[in-house]
PDB file of C-alpha atoms in Angstrom:
ATOM      1  CA  MET A   1      99.568 -32.405 -52.273  1.00 39.00           C
ATOM      2  CA  LYS A   2     101.337 -29.049 -52.062  1.00 42.00           C
ATOM      3  CA  LYS A   3     101.502 -27.578 -48.548  1.00 42.00           C
ATOM      4  CA  ASP A   4     100.283 -24.005 -48.118  1.00 48.00           C
ATOM      5  CA  ASN A   5     102.667 -22.113 -45.825  1.00 46.00           C
ATOM      6  CA  ARG A   6     100.930 -18.739 -46.015  1.00 55.00           C
ATOM      7  CA  GLY A   7      99.038 -19.100 -42.744  1.00 57.00           C
ATOM      8  CA  ILE A   8      95.347 -18.423 -42.216  1.00 52.00           C
ATOM      9  CA  ILE A   9      94.935 -14.787 -43.249  1.00 57.00           C
ATOM     10  CA  GLY A  10      92.551 -14.497 -46.176  1.00 57.00           C
ATOM     11  CA  LYS A  11      91.303 -18.085 -45.919  1.00 75.00           C
ATOM     12  CA  ARG A  12      87.644 -19.026 -45.464  1.00 77.00           C
ATOM     13  CA  THR A  13      85.766 -21.969 -43.942  1.00 86.00           C
ATOM     14  CA  GLN A  14      82.234 -23.334 -43.714  1.00 87.00           C
ATOM     15  CA  GLU A  15      83.046 -25.435 -40.659  1.00 92.00           C
ATOM     16  CA  VAL A  16      80.695 -24.509 -37.823  1.00 94.00           C
ATOM     17  CA  GLY A  17      79.985 -26.866 -34.941  1.00 95.00           C
ATOM     18  CA  ASP A  18      76.766 -27.420 -33.014  1.00 97.00           C
ATOM     19  CA  TYR A  19      77.265 -25.520 -29.736  1.00 96.00           C
ATOM     20  CA  ASP A  20      75.064 -27.852 -27.675  1.00 95.00           C
ATOM     21  CA  GLN A  21      76.860 -30.965 -28.928  1.00 96.00           C
ATOM     22  CA  LEU A  22      80.318 -29.409 -28.523  1.00 95.00           C
ATOM     23  CA  ILE A  23      79.623 -28.400 -24.908  1.00 94.00           C
ATOM     24  CA  LYS A  24      78.130 -31.820 -24.192  1.00 96.00           C
ATOM     25  CA  ASP A  25      81.277 -33.495 -25.581  1.00 95.00           C
ATOM     26  CA  ASN A  26      83.676 -31.069 -23.880  1.00 94.00           C
ATOM     27  CA  PRO A  27      82.214 -28.957 -21.039  1.00 93.00           C
ATOM     28  CA  ASN A  28      85.588 -27.194 -20.592  1.00 92.00           C
ATOM     29  CA  LEU A  29      85.224 -25.194 -23.799  1.00 93.00           C
ATOM     30  CA  VAL A  30      85.113 -21.438 -23.308  1.00 90.00           C
ATOM     31  CA  ARG A  31      83.903 -18.593 -25.462  1.00 88.00           C
ATOM     32  CA  VAL A  32      86.742 -16.574 -26.922  1.00 82.00           C
ATOM     33  CA  SER A  33      86.953 -12.916 -25.985  1.00 66.00           C
ATOM     34  CA  GLU A  34      87.075 -11.051 -29.264  1.00 53.00           C
ATOM     35  CA  LYS A  35      89.451  -8.360 -28.125  1.00 46.00           C
ATOM     36  CA  VAL A  36      92.533  -7.260 -29.978  1.00 41.00           C
ATOM     37  CA  ASN A  37      95.868  -8.499 -28.620  1.00 48.00           C
ATOM     38  CA  THR A  38      98.058  -5.476 -27.873  1.00 52.00           C
ATOM     39  CA  ASP A  39     101.272  -7.128 -26.610  1.00 55.00           C
ATOM     40  CA  ASN A  40     103.297  -5.817 -29.536  1.00 51.00           C
ATOM     41  CA  TYR A  41     102.870  -4.143 -32.900  1.00 44.00           C
ATOM     42  CA  ILE A  42     102.922  -7.262 -35.109  1.00 48.00           C
ATOM     43  CA  LYS A  43     100.555  -9.183 -32.820  1.00 46.00           C
ATOM     44  CA  THR A  44      98.236  -6.164 -32.679  1.00 45.00           C
ATOM     45  CA  LEU A  45      98.028  -5.972 -36.483  1.00 43.00           C
ATOM     46  CA  SER A  46      97.391  -9.673 -36.987  1.00 44.00           C
ATOM     47  CA  SER A  47      94.963  -9.844 -34.051  1.00 45.00           C
ATOM     48  CA  THR A  48      93.024  -6.871 -35.411  1.00 45.00           C
ATOM     49  CA  MET A  49      92.770  -8.483 -38.845  1.00 44.00           C
ATOM     50  CA  LEU A  50      91.514 -11.774 -37.371  1.00 49.00           C
ATOM     51  CA  VAL A  51      89.011 -10.204 -34.965  1.00 48.00           C
ATOM     52  CA  LYS A  52      87.562  -7.780 -37.509  1.00 47.00           C
ATOM     53  CA  GLY A  53      87.534 -10.418 -40.253  1.00 49.00           C
ATOM     54  CA  SER A  54      85.711 -12.823 -37.963  1.00 54.00           C
ATOM     55  CA  GLU A  55      83.126 -10.191 -37.013  1.00 60.00           C
ATOM     56  CA  ALA A  56      82.536  -9.190 -40.616  1.00 59.00           C
ATOM     57  CA  SER A  57      82.223 -12.753 -41.861  1.00 65.00           C
ATOM     58  CA  ARG A  58      79.597 -13.582 -39.220  1.00 73.00           C
ATOM     59  CA  PHE A  59      77.588 -10.381 -39.673  1.00 77.00           C
ATOM     60  CA  GLY A  60      75.787 -11.495 -42.836  1.00 81.00           C
ATOM     61  CA  MET A  61      74.763 -14.845 -41.370  1.00 86.00           C
ATOM     62  CA  LEU A  62      73.531 -13.145 -38.197  1.00 89.00           C
ATOM     63  CA  GLN A  63      71.244 -11.029 -40.378  1.00 89.00           C
ATOM     64  CA  VAL A  64      69.926 -14.201 -42.043  1.00 90.00           C
ATOM     65  CA  ILE A  65      69.317 -15.752 -38.591  1.00 93.00           C
ATOM     66  CA  ARG A  66      67.356 -12.666 -37.491  1.00 93.00           C
ATOM     67  CA  THR A  67      65.249 -12.794 -40.661  1.00 93.00           C
ATOM     68  CA  PHE A  68      64.528 -16.495 -40.090  1.00 95.00           C
ATOM     69  CA  GLU A  69      63.527 -15.680 -36.500  1.00 96.00           C
ATOM     70  CA  ALA A  70      61.138 -12.954 -37.667  1.00 96.00           C
ATOM     71  CA  GLU A  71      59.489 -15.312 -40.156  1.00 96.00           C
ATOM     72  CA  HIS A  72      59.326 -18.450 -37.961  1.00 97.00           C
ATOM     73  CA  GLU A  73      59.238 -16.963 -34.437  1.00 97.00           C
ATOM     74  CA  ARG A  74      62.274 -19.059 -33.511  1.00 97.00           C
ATOM     75  CA  PHE A  75      65.936 -19.353 -34.417  1.00 97.00           C
ATOM     76  CA  PRO A  76      66.918 -21.982 -36.986  1.00 97.00           C
ATOM     77  CA  ASN A  77      68.047 -25.288 -35.489  1.00 97.00           C
ATOM     78  CA  TYR A  78      71.597 -26.418 -36.245  1.00 97.00           C
ATOM     79  CA  GLU A  79      70.641 -28.425 -39.353  1.00 97.00           C
ATOM     80  CA  GLU A  80      68.588 -25.540 -40.758  1.00 96.00           C
ATOM     81  CA  PHE A  81      71.458 -23.131 -40.034  1.00 96.00           C
ATOM     82  CA  ILE A  82      73.977 -25.319 -41.896  1.00 95.00           C
ATOM     83  CA  GLY A  83      71.542 -25.681 -44.815  1.00 95.00           C
ATOM     84  CA  ILE A  84      70.999 -21.932 -45.016  1.00 92.00           C
ATOM     85  CA  MET A  85      74.734 -21.288 -44.788  1.00 90.00           C
ATOM     86  CA  LYS A  86      75.601 -23.763 -47.554  1.00 91.00           C
ATOM     87  CA  GLU A  87      72.703 -22.638 -49.776  1.00 90.00           C
ATOM     88  CA  SER A  88      73.804 -19.013 -49.512  1.00 86.00           C
ATOM     89  CA  GLY A  89      77.481 -19.880 -49.993  1.00 86.00           C
ATOM     90  CA  SER A  90      78.393 -18.143 -46.739  1.00 86.00           C
ATOM     91  CA  SER A  91      81.782 -18.777 -45.192  1.00 87.00           C
ATOM     92  CA  PHE A  92      83.795 -17.427 -42.293  1.00 87.00           C
ATOM     93  CA  THR A  93      87.335 -16.249 -41.741  1.00 84.00           C
ATOM     94  CA  VAL A  94      89.598 -19.141 -40.709  1.00 85.00           C
ATOM     95  CA  LEU A  95      90.532 -18.891 -37.035  1.00 83.00           C
ATOM     96  CA  PRO A  96      93.854 -19.570 -35.301  1.00 81.00           C
ATOM     97  CA  ALA A  97      94.634 -23.168 -34.315  1.00 83.00           C
ATOM     98  CA  GLY A  98      92.551 -24.355 -31.374  1.00 86.00           C
ATOM     99  CA  GLN A  99      89.651 -21.983 -32.036  1.00 87.00           C
ATOM    100  CA  PHE A 100      86.489 -22.812 -33.928  1.00 89.00           C
ATOM    101  CA  TYR A 101      83.034 -21.503 -34.744  1.00 92.00           C
ATOM    102  CA  ALA A 102      79.931 -22.841 -33.029  1.00 95.00           C
ATOM    103  CA  TYR A 103      76.270 -22.088 -33.660  1.00 95.00           C
ATOM    104  CA  SER A 104      73.837 -21.935 -30.748  1.00 96.00           C
ATOM    105  CA  ALA A 105      70.258 -22.541 -31.897  1.00 96.00           C
ATOM    106  CA  GLU A 106      68.985 -21.496 -28.469  1.00 95.00           C
ATOM    107  CA  ALA A 107      70.644 -18.070 -28.642  1.00 95.00           C
ATOM    108  CA  GLY A 108      70.683 -17.679 -32.438  1.00 94.00           C
ATOM    109  CA  GLU A 109      74.379 -16.878 -32.219  1.00 93.00           C
ATOM    110  CA  ILE A 110      77.582 -17.803 -34.014  1.00 92.00           C
ATOM    111  CA  MET A 111      80.421 -17.767 -31.504  1.00 90.00           C
ATOM    112  CA  ILE A 112      84.059 -18.703 -31.264  1.00 88.00           C
ATOM    113  CA  LEU A 113      85.105 -21.418 -28.797  1.00 91.00           C
ATOM    114  CA  GLU A 114      88.398 -22.841 -27.614  1.00 89.00           C
ATOM    115  CA  GLU A 115      89.791 -25.042 -24.880  1.00 85.00           C
ATOM    116  CA  PRO A 116      90.930 -22.962 -21.891  1.00 80.00           C
ATOM    117  CA  ALA A 117      94.630 -22.307 -21.492  1.00 73.00           C
ATOM    118  CA  GLU A 118      96.213 -24.376 -18.773  1.00 65.00           C
TER     119      GLU A 118
END
């Protein structure tokens, strides 16, 4: 298999974890602040691309979640969310190593989680 050395920019994923199960398995997980890193010019550009790409890729699914809520008077559970996502062909911007998407059925939210820095 040929290794792809181009990094994560422009890549998509359908991998979204169940927030409740993830927190149960690892209570140390924290929600990622979606602010742009401004340490230096290169980091600012790449951070901006990742943050804005992540926001844009989740926006459409958040609209679908809100529509489901309006029709059913509740947010979709995790299994329903995954089914809707796969049926619609939705995908999200790949995140940096150590970060991942999680869906909270209680809040009707798609968030980004990671283990806290030590």
